Amino acid sequence: MALPLLAARTVCFWWSDRSFTVLVVPSRQTSFATAMSLRVVSPSLLNAWSQTLVRAMSTQGGSKNIGFVGLGNMGANMASNLIKAGHKLHVFDISKPACQGLAAKGATVYTKTSELAQNSDFVITMLPNNAIVEKSYEEMTADGVNKDTIFIDSSTISPDLVKTLQKRITDKGARFIDAPVSGGVPGAEQATLTFMVGGTDAEYNAVKAVLECMGKRITHCGVYGMGQAAKLCNNMMLAISMIGVSEAMNLAVRQGLDAKVFAEIINSSTGRCWASEIYNPVPGICPTAPANKDYAGGFSSALITKDLGLASGVANSSNTPIPLGSLAHKVYTSLCTQGLGNKDFSVVYDQMKKEKFSV
């Protein structure tokens, strides 16, 4: 008796003992017997293959038009990961090379953010400071907005500005949430960022799938502005820990300890932290850290100084003491006045090493 033919593009899996049987029928002309001949012995290989299949199938029909404004060290990598996930990118940046880099990957470049927003289901902004974010949203929404568009700000700005923008955009008929990130340039490159989301449950659920294309942890922090509240506290702690790691590393080396040996001790002991393990400020410890590139790129001292200023403002308004946060702010303000604002914030170690450190 002839075995029956199966429908086109059928995929089935069977588990038996230590092997999987995969049935793939690409057309109605493929017989059941022929299809059954494909057998994968390694479960791990099948698991990897099936995960790739799931990602491919989820992209089909799920592609969104996403606008991205701000293609700096973080934004360019985040936008690239959205393209890799199958979304249609609409981008804007004042830097032509940055736009050209995304255009080469398939993005559409705009000269007006208002037009970008009109053609996007989601608009993500990743910009340097309060003033630029506010101006960008004024220009972007000046001609009105699509009521179904969700604006997502991933910059680091004040919680008060978040609330102002949310009201302005809601009044125009669209939606706005704050979703700042943590993880640095390595996290942006590898799509392993942490997103801290401020908004309603419904808005969080609406944006989660998009954010998962760029990050591995998407956390709902609460109402509008709470994402920024979490980010400012996190960055204050980051600045404090970078100064602490730099002090300890410099002191250890001055005593004659090998920097790599001491870094291994820290990272297997109670002093372990992101600044010591992933982003060590001493050249030669972490291969991908800016310390190995004369502190170029990464997270600039100017930006961490800005974030510390925002944290100080929030602390003052809530009458919250931040003695180490205030000291860290003075340290990085000093670096900026020395002309190091464009250097990565781990350059604080280099200044300690050269005995050029002052507060």
CSV table of C-alpha atoms in Angstrom, one decimal:
chain,number,residue,atom,x,y,z
A,1,MET,CA,0.0,0.0,0.0
A,2,ALA,CA,1.3,3.4,-0.9
A,3,LEU,CA,2.0,5.7,2.0
A,4,PRO,CA,0.0,9.0,2.0
A,5,LEU,CA,1.3,12.4,0.9
A,6,LEU,CA,1.4,15.2,3.4
A,7,ALA,CA,0.6,18.9,3.2
A,8,ALA,CA,3.3,21.3,2.1
A,9,ARG,CA,5.8,22.8,4.5
A,10,THR,CA,4.9,20.4,7.4
A,11,VAL,CA,7.5,20.1,10.2
A,12,CYS,CA,7.1,17.5,12.9
A,13,PHE,CA,9.4,16.3,15.7
A,14,TRP,CA,9.5,12.9,17.5
A,15,TRP,CA,11.7,12.1,20.5
A,16,SER,CA,12.7,8.5,20.9
A,17,ASP,CA,15.4,7.3,23.3
A,18,ARG,CA,18.5,9.4,22.4
A,19,SER,CA,17.5,10.6,18.9
A,20,PHE,CA,15.1,13.0,17.3
A,21,THR,CA,13.2,12.3,14.1
A,22,VAL,CA,12.4,15.4,12.0
A,23,LEU,CA,9.8,15.3,9.4
A,24,VAL,CA,10.0,18.1,6.8
A,25,VAL,CA,7.7,18.0,3.8
A,26,PRO,CA,8.4,20.8,1.4
A,27,SER,CA,5.8,19.9,-1.2
A,28,ARG,CA,2.8,17.6,-1.9
A,29,GLN,CA,5.0,15.5,-4.1
A,30,THR,CA,7.2,14.3,-1.2
A,31,SER,CA,6.1,11.0,0.2
A,32,PHE,CA,5.8,10.1,3.8
A,33,ALA,CA,8.5,7.5,3.5
A,34,THR,CA,11.0,9.9,1.9
A,35,ALA,CA,10.2,12.5,4.6
A,36,MET,CA,10.7,10.1,7.4
A,37,SER,CA,14.3,9.4,6.2
A,38,LEU,CA,15.6,12.6,7.8
A,39,ARG,CA,16.9,11.6,11.3
A,40,VAL,CA,19.0,13.8,13.6
A,41,VAL,CA,20.9,11.8,16.2
A,42,SER,CA,22.2,14.8,18.2
A,43,PRO,CA,19.5,16.4,20.4
A,44,SER,CA,21.8,19.5,20.8
A,45,LEU,CA,22.1,20.0,17.1
A,46,LEU,CA,18.4,19.7,16.7
A,47,ASN,CA,17.8,22.1,19.5
A,48,ALA,CA,20.0,24.8,17.9
A,49,TRP,CA,18.3,24.2,14.5
A,50,SER,CA,14.8,24.4,16.0
A,51,GLN,CA,15.6,27.6,17.9
A,52,THR,CA,16.8,29.2,14.6
A,53,LEU,CA,13.6,28.0,12.9
A,54,VAL,CA,11.5,29.5,15.7
A,55,ARG,CA,13.2,32.8,15.3
A,56,ALA,CA,12.8,32.8,11.6
A,57,MET,CA,9.1,31.9,11.9
A,58,SER,CA,8.5,34.6,14.5
A,59,THR,CA,10.0,37.2,12.2
A,60,GLN,CA,7.6,36.3,9.4
A,61,GLY,CA,4.6,38.5,9.7
A,62,GLY,CA,6.0,40.1,12.8
A,63,SER,CA,8.2,42.7,11.1
A,64,LYS,CA,7.6,46.2,12.3
A,65,ASN,CA,8.4,49.6,11.0
A,66,ILE,CA,10.7,51.0,13.6
A,67,GLY,CA,12.2,54.5,13.7
A,68,PHE,CA,15.5,55.0,15.5
A,69,VAL,CA,16.8,58.5,16.4
A,70,GLY,CA,20.4,58.6,17.7
A,71,LEU,CA,23.0,56.4,16.1
A,72,GLY,CA,26.0,56.8,18.5
A,73,ASN,CA,28.1,54.1,20.2
A,74,MET,CA,25.0,52.5,21.7
A,75,GLY,CA,22.3,53.4,19.2
A,76,ALA,CA,24.0,52.2,16.1
A,77,ASN,CA,24.4,48.7,17.6
A,78,MET,CA,20.9,48.6,19.0
A,79,ALA,CA,19.5,49.6,15.5
A,80,SER,CA,21.6,46.9,13.8
A,81,ASN,CA,20.2,44.3,16.1
A,82,LEU,CA,16.7,45.4,15.1
A,83,ILE,CA,17.6,44.9,11.5
A,84,LYS,CA,19.0,41.4,12.3
A,85,ALA,CA,15.7,40.6,13.9
A,86,GLY,CA,13.9,41.3,10.6
A,87,HIS,CA,12.4,44.7,11.4
A,88,LYS,CA,12.3,47.6,8.9
A,89,LEU,CA,14.4,50.4,10.2
A,90,HIS,CA,13.9,54.1,9.6
A,91,VAL,CA,16.9,56.1,11.0
A,92,PHE,CA,18.0,59.6,11.7
A,93,ASP,CA,21.3,61.0,13.1
A,94,ILE,CA,23.1,64.3,12.6
A,95,SER,CA,26.2,62.2,11.7
A,96,LYS,CA,26.1,61.2,8.0
A,97,PRO,CA,28.7,58.4,8.4
A,98,ALA,CA,26.5,56.9,11.2
A,99,CYS,CA,23.4,57.0,8.9
A,100,GLN,CA,25.4,55.5,6.0
A,101,GLY,CA,26.5,52.6,8.2
A,102,LEU,CA,22.9,51.7,8.9
A,103,ALA,CA,21.8,52.3,5.3
A,104,ALA,CA,24.4,49.7,4.2
A,105,LYS,CA,22.6,47.2,6.4
A,106,GLY,CA,19.2,48.0,4.9
A,107,ALA,CA,17.9,50.9,6.9
A,108,THR,CA,16.0,53.9,5.3
A,109,VAL,CA,17.6,57.2,6.2
A,110,TYR,CA,15.5,60.3,6.9
A,111,THR,CA,16.5,64.0,7.0
A,112,LYS,CA,13.4,64.9,9.1
A,113,THR,CA,12.4,63.1,12.2
A,114,SER,CA,8.7,64.1,11.7
A,115,GLU,CA,8.6,62.0,8.5
A,116,LEU,CA,10.4,59.2,10.2
A,117,ALA,CA,7.8,59.1,13.0
A,118,GLN,CA,4.9,59.2,10.5
A,119,ASN,CA,6.2,56.0,8.9
A,120,SER,CA,7.0,54.1,12.1
A,121,ASP,CA,5.0,51.8,14.4
A,122,PHE,CA,7.6,52.4,17.1
A,123,VAL,CA,10.1,55.2,17.5
A,124,ILE,CA,13.1,54.7,19.7
A,125,THR,CA,15.3,57.6,20.8
A,126,MET,CA,18.8,57.2,22.1
A,127,LEU,CA,20.2,60.7,22.7
A,128,PRO,CA,22.8,62.4,24.9
A,129,ASN,CA,20.9,64.7,27.3
A,130,ASN,CA,17.7,66.4,28.4
A,131,ALA,CA,18.0,69.4,26.0
A,132,ILE,CA,18.5,67.3,22.9
A,133,VAL,CA,15.8,64.8,23.8
A,134,GLU,CA,13.3,67.6,24.4
A,135,LYS,CA,14.1,69.4,21.2
A,136,SER,CA,14.0,66.2,19.2
A,137,TYR,CA,10.5,65.3,20.4
A,138,GLU,CA,9.3,68.8,19.7
A,139,GLU,CA,10.5,68.6,16.1
A,140,MET,CA,9.4,65.0,15.7
A,141,THR,CA,5.8,65.6,16.8
A,142,ALA,CA,5.3,69.1,15.5
A,143,ASP,CA,3.2,67.9,12.5
A,144,GLY,CA,1.2,65.5,14.7
A,145,VAL,CA,1.6,61.8,15.4
A,146,ASN,CA,0.0,58.5,14.4
A,147,LYS,CA,-2.3,57.4,17.2
A,148,ASP,CA,-0.9,53.9,17.0
A,149,THR,CA,2.7,54.8,17.3
A,150,ILE,CA,4.6,54.1,20.5
A,151,PHE,CA,7.5,56.4,21.3
A,152,ILE,CA,10.3,54.8,23.4
A,153,ASP,CA,13.0,56.9,24.9
A,154,SER,CA,16.1,54.9,25.9
A,155,SER,CA,18.2,58.0,26.6
A,156,THR,CA,19.2,58.8,30.2
A,157,ILE,CA,17.2,61.9,31.2
A,158,SER,CA,15.4,63.3,34.2
A,159,PRO,CA,12.2,61.6,35.4
A,160,ASP,CA,10.5,65.0,35.3
A,161,LEU,CA,11.2,65.3,31.6
A,162,VAL,CA,9.8,61.8,31.0
A,163,LYS,CA,6.5,62.9,32.6
A,164,THR,CA,6.5,66.1,30.5
A,165,LEU,CA,7.1,64.2,27.3
A,166,GLN,CA,4.5,61.5,28.2
A,167,LYS,CA,1.8,64.1,28.7
A,168,ARG,CA,2.7,66.0,25.5
A,169,ILE,CA,2.6,62.9,23.3
A,170,THR,CA,-0.5,61.5,25.0
A,171,ASP,CA,-2.3,64.8,24.4
A,172,LYS,CA,-1.4,64.4,20.7
A,173,GLY,CA,-2.9,60.9,20.6
A,174,ALA,CA,0.1,58.6,20.7
A,175,ARG,CA,1.9,56.8,23.5
A,176,PHE,CA,5.3,57.4,25.2
A,177,ILE,CA,7.3,55.3,27.7
A,178,ASP,CA,10.8,55.6,29.2
A,179,ALA,CA,13.1,52.6,28.7
A,180,PRO,CA,16.7,53.5,29.5
A,181,VAL,CA,19.3,50.7,29.2
A,182,SER,CA,22.3,49.3,31.0
A,183,GLY,CA,25.0,47.1,29.7
A,184,GLY,CA,27.2,49.5,27.8
A,185,VAL,CA,28.5,49.2,24.3
A,186,PRO,CA,29.3,45.4,24.7
A,187,GLY,CA,25.7,44.8,25.7
A,188,ALA,CA,24.5,46.9,22.8
A,189,GLU,CA,26.7,44.9,20.4
A,190,GLN,CA,25.6,41.5,21.7
A,191,ALA,CA,21.9,42.4,22.3
A,192,THR,CA,22.2,41.6,26.0
A,193,LEU,CA,21.1,45.0,27.3
A,194,THR,CA,18.9,45.4,30.4
A,195,PHE,CA,15.9,47.7,29.7
A,196,MET,CA,14.2,49.5,32.6
A,197,VAL,CA,10.7,50.4,31.5
A,198,GLY,CA,8.4,53.0,32.9
A,199,GLY,CA,4.7,52.9,31.7
A,200,THR,CA,1.5,50.9,32.1
A,201,ASP,CA,1.3,47.1,32.0
A,202,ALA,CA,-0.3,47.3,28.6
A,203,GLU,CA,2.5,49.5,27.2
A,204,TYR,CA,5.1,47.3,28.7
A,205,ASN,CA,3.6,44.2,27.0
A,206,ALA,CA,3.3,46.1,23.7
A,207,VAL,CA,7.0,47.0,23.5
A,208,LYS,CA,8.6,44.0,25.2
A,209,ALA,CA,9.0,42.0,22.0
A,210,VAL,CA,10.7,44.9,20.2
A,211,LEU,CA,13.1,45.5,23.2
A,212,GLU,CA,13.9,41.8,23.3
A,213,CYS,CA,15.6,42.2,20.0
A,214,MET,CA,18.2,44.4,21.7
A,215,GLY,CA,18.3,43.1,25.2
A,216,LYS,CA,18.0,40.0,27.4
A,217,ARG,CA,16.3,41.5,30.4
A,218,ILE,CA,13.3,43.7,30.0
A,219,THR,CA,12.1,44.9,33.5
A,220,HIS,CA,8.9,46.8,34.2
A,221,CYS,CA,9.9,49.3,36.9
A,222,GLY,CA,6.5,51.0,37.3
A,223,VAL,CA,4.8,54.2,36.2
A,224,TYR,CA,6.3,56.8,33.8
A,225,GLY,CA,9.7,58.0,35.0
A,226,MET,CA,10.5,54.9,37.1
A,227,GLY,CA,12.7,53.5,34.3
A,228,GLN,CA,14.8,56.6,34.5
A,229,ALA,CA,14.8,56.5,38.3
A,230,ALA,CA,16.3,53.0,38.2
A,231,LYS,CA,18.8,54.0,35.5
A,232,LEU,CA,20.1,57.1,37.5
A,233,CYS,CA,20.6,55.0,40.6
A,234,ASN,CA,22.3,52.3,38.6
A,235,ASN,CA,24.7,54.8,36.9
A,236,MET,CA,25.5,56.5,40.2
A,237,MET,CA,26.6,53.1,41.5
A,238,LEU,CA,28.5,52.4,38.3
A,239,ALA,CA,30.5,55.6,38.7
A,240,ILE,CA,31.2,54.9,42.3
A,241,SER,CA,32.3,51.3,41.6
A,242,MET,CA,34.6,52.4,38.7
A,243,ILE,CA,36.4,54.9,41.0
A,244,GLY,CA,36.7,52.2,43.6
A,245,VAL,CA,38.1,49.6,41.2
A,246,SER,CA,40.5,52.2,39.8
A,247,GLU,CA,41.7,53.1,43.3
A,248,ALA,CA,42.2,49.5,44.3
A,249,MET,CA,43.9,48.5,41.1
A,250,ASN,CA,46.3,51.4,41.2
A,251,LEU,CA,47.2,50.8,44.9
A,252,ALA,CA,47.8,47.1,44.2
A,253,VAL,CA,50.1,47.8,41.3
A,254,ARG,CA,52.0,50.5,43.3
A,255,GLN,CA,52.7,47.8,45.9
A,256,GLY,CA,54.2,45.5,43.3
A,257,LEU,CA,51.2,43.2,42.6
A,258,ASP,CA,50.7,42.1,39.0
A,259,ALA,CA,47.6,43.8,37.6
A,260,LYS,CA,46.3,40.6,36.0
A,261,VAL,CA,46.8,38.5,39.2
A,262,PHE,CA,45.1,41.1,41.3
A,263,ALA,CA,42.2,41.4,38.8
A,264,GLU,CA,41.7,37.6,39.1
A,265,ILE,CA,41.6,37.9,42.9
A,266,ILE,CA,39.0,40.6,42.8
A,267,ASN,CA,36.9,38.7,40.3
A,268,SER,CA,36.8,35.6,42.4
A,269,SER,CA,36.3,37.5,45.7
A,270,THR,CA,34.0,40.0,47.3
A,271,GLY,CA,35.3,42.9,45.3
A,272,ARG,CA,33.9,41.5,42.1
A,273,CYS,CA,31.7,43.9,40.0
A,274,TRP,CA,31.0,44.8,36.4
A,275,ALA,CA,33.7,47.5,36.4
A,276,SER,CA,36.3,44.9,37.5
A,277,GLU,CA,35.2,41.9,35.5
A,278,ILE,CA,33.8,43.2,32.2
A,279,TYR,CA,35.2,46.7,31.9
A,280,ASN,CA,38.4,46.8,33.9
A,281,PRO,CA,40.1,50.2,33.7
A,282,VAL,CA,43.6,48.7,33.5
A,283,PRO,CA,44.9,48.0,29.9
A,284,GLY,CA,45.4,44.3,29.2
A,285,ILE,CA,42.8,42.9,31.6
A,286,CYS,CA,39.6,42.8,29.6
A,287,PRO,CA,40.3,42.5,25.8
A,288,THR,CA,37.2,44.5,24.7
A,289,ALA,CA,37.4,47.3,27.3
A,290,PRO,CA,38.2,50.9,26.2
A,291,ALA,CA,41.3,50.8,28.4
A,292,ASN,CA,43.0,48.9,25.6
A,293,LYS,CA,42.2,51.6,23.1
A,294,ASP,CA,43.6,54.6,25.0
A,295,TYR,CA,40.1,55.0,26.6
A,296,ALA,CA,38.5,55.8,23.3
A,297,GLY,CA,34.8,55.0,22.6
A,298,GLY,CA,32.7,53.4,25.3
A,299,PHE,CA,30.8,55.5,27.8
A,300,SER,CA,32.3,59.0,27.9
A,301,SER,CA,33.2,60.8,31.1
A,302,ALA,CA,31.0,63.7,29.9
A,303,LEU,CA,27.9,61.4,29.9
A,304,ILE,CA,28.6,59.8,33.3
A,305,THR,CA,29.1,63.4,34.6
A,306,LYS,CA,25.7,64.3,33.1
A,307,ASP,CA,24.0,61.3,34.7
A,308,LEU,CA,25.6,62.0,38.1
A,309,GLY,CA,24.2,65.5,37.9
A,310,LEU,CA,20.8,64.2,37.2
A,311,ALA,CA,21.1,61.8,40.2
A,312,SER,CA,22.2,64.7,42.4
A,313,GLY,CA,19.1,66.7,41.3
A,314,VAL,CA,16.8,63.9,42.1
A,315,ALA,CA,18.6,63.3,45.5
A,316,ASN,CA,18.2,67.0,46.3
A,317,SER,CA,14.5,67.1,45.4
A,318,SER,CA,13.8,64.0,47.5
A,319,ASN,CA,16.1,65.1,50.4
A,320,THR,CA,18.2,61.9,50.0
A,321,PRO,CA,21.8,61.9,51.1
A,322,ILE,CA,24.3,60.6,48.5
A,323,PRO,CA,27.8,61.3,49.9
A,324,LEU,CA,29.6,58.9,47.6
A,325,GLY,CA,27.4,59.9,44.6
A,326,SER,CA,28.3,63.6,45.2
A,327,LEU,CA,32.0,62.8,45.5
A,328,ALA,CA,31.8,60.7,42.2
A,329,HIS,CA,30.2,63.7,40.6
A,330,LYS,CA,33.0,66.0,41.6
A,331,VAL,CA,35.6,63.4,40.4
A,332,TYR,CA,34.1,63.2,36.9
A,333,THR,CA,33.5,66.9,36.7
A,334,SER,CA,37.2,67.4,37.4
A,335,LEU,CA,38.1,65.0,34.6
A,336,CYS,CA,35.9,66.9,32.2
A,337,THR,CA,37.5,70.2,33.1
A,338,GLN,CA,40.9,68.6,32.3
A,339,GLY,CA,39.7,67.9,28.8
A,340,LEU,CA,38.9,64.3,29.2
A,341,GLY,CA,35.1,64.5,28.7
A,342,ASN,CA,35.3,62.5,25.4
A,343,LYS,CA,37.4,59.7,26.9
A,344,ASP,CA,35.7,56.6,28.4
A,345,PHE,CA,34.9,57.1,32.1
A,346,SER,CA,37.4,54.4,33.0
A,347,VAL,CA,40.1,56.9,32.2
A,348,VAL,CA,39.9,57.8,35.9
A,349,TYR,CA,42.3,55.0,36.5
A,350,ASP,CA,44.8,56.5,34.0
A,351,GLN,CA,44.7,59.8,35.9
A,352,MET,CA,45.3,58.1,39.2
A,353,LYS,CA,48.2,56.2,37.7
A,354,LYS,CA,49.8,59.3,36.3
A,355,GLU,CA,49.3,61.1,39.7
A,356,LYS,CA,47.1,63.7,37.9
A,357,PHE,CA,44.1,63.0,39.9
A,358,SER,CA,42.4,65.8,41.9
A,359,VAL,CA,38.9,66.7,43.1
